PDB file of C-alpha atoms in Angstrom:
ATOM      1  CA  MET A1068      19.657   2.286  15.858  1.00  0.00           C
ATOM      2  CA  ALA A1069      15.834   2.271  15.369  1.00  0.00           C
ATOM      3  CA  ASP A1070      15.019  -0.222  13.097  1.00  0.00           C
ATOM      4  CA  THR A1071      12.660   2.375  10.866  1.00  0.00           C
ATOM      5  CA  LYS A1072       9.778   0.865   8.328  1.00  0.00           C
ATOM      6  CA  PRO A1073       9.818   2.285   4.696  1.00  0.00           C
ATOM      7  CA  THR A1074       6.806   4.803   4.584  1.00  0.00           C
ATOM      8  CA  PHE A1075       3.986   4.073   2.039  1.00  0.00           C
ATOM      9  CA  GLU A1076       4.908   6.512  -0.303  1.00  0.00           C
ATOM     10  CA  GLU A1077       9.005   5.484  -0.100  1.00  0.00           C
ATOM     11  CA  ASN A1078       7.450   2.418  -1.397  1.00  0.00           C
ATOM     12  CA  LEU A1079       5.472   3.507  -3.886  1.00  0.00           C
ATOM     13  CA  ALA A1080       8.581   5.466  -4.830  1.00  0.00           C
ATOM     14  CA  GLN A1081      10.353   1.809  -5.081  1.00  0.00           C
ATOM     15  CA  LEU A1082       8.070   0.287  -7.012  1.00  0.00           C
ATOM     16  CA  GLU A1083       8.018   2.914  -9.543  1.00  0.00           C
ATOM     17  CA  GLN A1084      11.457   2.577  -9.902  1.00  0.00           C
ATOM     18  CA  ILE A1085      11.888  -1.020 -10.487  1.00  0.00           C
ATOM     19  CA  VAL A1086       8.662  -0.864 -13.092  1.00  0.00           C
ATOM     20  CA  ALA A1087      10.805   1.780 -14.888  1.00  0.00           C
ATOM     21  CA  GLN A1088      14.119  -0.311 -14.870  1.00  0.00           C
ATOM     22  CA  LEU A1089      11.956  -3.184 -16.672  1.00  0.00           C
ATOM     23  CA  GLU A1090      10.515  -1.539 -18.729  1.00  0.00           C
ATOM     24  CA  LYS A1091      13.498  -0.068 -20.313  1.00  0.00           C
ATOM     25  CA  GLY A1092      14.176  -3.580 -20.505  1.00  0.00           C
ATOM     26  CA  ASP A1093      18.252  -3.824 -20.595  1.00  0.00           C
ATOM     27  CA  VAL A1094      18.782  -5.291 -17.533  1.00  0.00           C
ATOM     28  CA  PRO A1095      19.450  -8.913 -17.084  1.00  0.00           C
ATOM     29  CA  LEU A1096      17.130 -12.156 -16.466  1.00  0.00           C
ATOM     30  CA  GLU A1097      18.335 -12.816 -13.710  1.00  0.00           C
ATOM     31  CA  GLN A1098      18.103  -8.971 -12.125  1.00  0.00           C
ATOM     32  CA  ALA A1099      14.875  -8.895 -13.824  1.00  0.00           C
ATOM     33  CA  MET A1100      13.441 -11.711 -12.020  1.00  0.00           C
ATOM     34  CA  THR A1101      14.907 -10.929  -9.137  1.00  0.00           C
ATOM     35  CA  GLN A1102      13.482  -6.758  -9.432  1.00  0.00           C
ATOM     36  CA  PHE A1103       9.696  -8.283 -10.329  1.00  0.00           C
ATOM     37  CA  GLN A1104       9.872  -9.978  -7.248  1.00  0.00           C
ATOM     38  CA  ALA A1105      10.732  -7.463  -5.291  1.00  0.00           C
ATOM     39  CA  GLY A1106       7.943  -5.412  -7.239  1.00  0.00           C
ATOM     40  CA  VAL A1107       5.044  -7.777  -6.726  1.00  0.00           C
ATOM     41  CA  SER A1108       6.036  -7.924  -3.248  1.00  0.00           C
ATOM     42  CA  LEU A1109       6.230  -3.923  -2.359  1.00  0.00           C
ATOM     43  CA  ALA A1110       2.766  -4.232  -4.615  1.00  0.00           C
ATOM     44  CA  GLN A1111       1.127  -6.712  -1.601  1.00  0.00           C
ATOM     45  CA  LYS A1112       2.248  -4.421   0.994  1.00  0.00           C
ATOM     46  CA  LEU A1113       0.751  -1.572  -1.056  1.00  0.00           C
ATOM     47  CA  ASP A1114      -2.281  -2.895  -1.467  1.00  0.00           C
ATOM     48  CA  LYS A1115      -2.866  -3.755   2.485  1.00  0.00           C
ATOM     49  CA  THR A1116      -1.467  -0.121   3.827  1.00  0.00           C
ATOM     50  CA  LEU A1117      -4.155   0.826   1.259  1.00  0.00           C
ATOM     51  CA  LYS A1118      -6.712  -1.623   2.324  1.00  0.00           C
ATOM     52  CA  GLU A1119      -6.045  -0.939   6.134  1.00  0.00           C
ATOM     53  CA  ALA A1120      -6.560   2.832   5.184  1.00  0.00           C
ATOM     54  CA  GLU A1121      -9.801   2.086   3.532  1.00  0.00           C
ATOM     55  CA  THR A1122     -11.403   0.277   6.763  1.00  0.00           C
ATOM     56  CA  ALA A1123      -9.927   3.377   8.863  1.00  0.00           C
ATOM     57  CA  VAL A1124     -11.529   5.608   7.008  1.00  0.00           C
ATOM     58  CA  THR A1125     -14.550   3.661   6.598  1.00  0.00           C
ATOM     59  CA  LYS A1126     -15.473   3.866  10.346  1.00  0.00           C
ATOM     60  CA  VAL A1127     -16.780   6.834  12.458  1.00  0.00           C
ATOM     61  CA  MET A1128     -16.798   7.465  15.797  1.00  0.00           C
ATOM     62  CA  THR A1129     -20.018   8.450  18.062  1.00  0.00           C
ATOM     63  CA  ALA A1130     -21.140  10.199  20.901  1.00  0.00           C
ATOM     64  CA  ASP A1131     -19.757   7.824  23.201  1.00  0.00           C
ATOM     65  CA  GLY A1132     -16.169   7.171  21.716  1.00  0.00           C
ATOM     66  CA  GLU A1133     -17.312   3.706  20.408  1.00  0.00           C
ATOM     67  CA  LEU A1134     -16.219   3.032  16.594  1.00  0.00           C
ATOM     68  CA  LYS A1135     -18.777   1.698  13.941  1.00  0.00           C
ATOM     69  CA  SER A1136     -18.476   1.440  10.555  1.00  0.00           C
ATOM     70  CA  PHE A1137     -19.942   4.478   8.007  1.00  0.00           C
ATOM     71  CA  ASP A1138     -23.274   4.023   6.794  1.00  0.00           C
ATOM     72  CA  PRO A1139     -23.898   6.534   4.053  1.00  0.00           C
ATOM     73  CA  ASN A1140     -27.041   6.241   4.018  1.00  0.00           C
ATOM     74  CA  ASP A1141     -27.617   6.124   7.675  1.00  0.00           C
ATOM     75  CA  ASN A1142     -29.409   9.833   8.469  1.00  0.00           C
ATOM     76  CA  ALA A1143     -29.165   9.644  12.047  1.00  0.00           C
ATOM     77  CA  LYS A1144     -27.631  12.448  14.048  1.00  0.00           C
TER      78      LYS A1144
END
């Protein structure tokens, strides 16, 4: 069986579920701590994914196929 990584959306949904459970306040302390740690880990993964996406989006491909950083002030065509 292939080991697939959860998608960004799946991780976000899981984080939202953890936050909702913790906000209710009816989770035993030990379970709350475990969920909190899992939430922090998910938040870090989501942040990393967003930063990687931002880096990819801010790159443009030149006519010769070279990637370069996007500069909105560069008016060269």
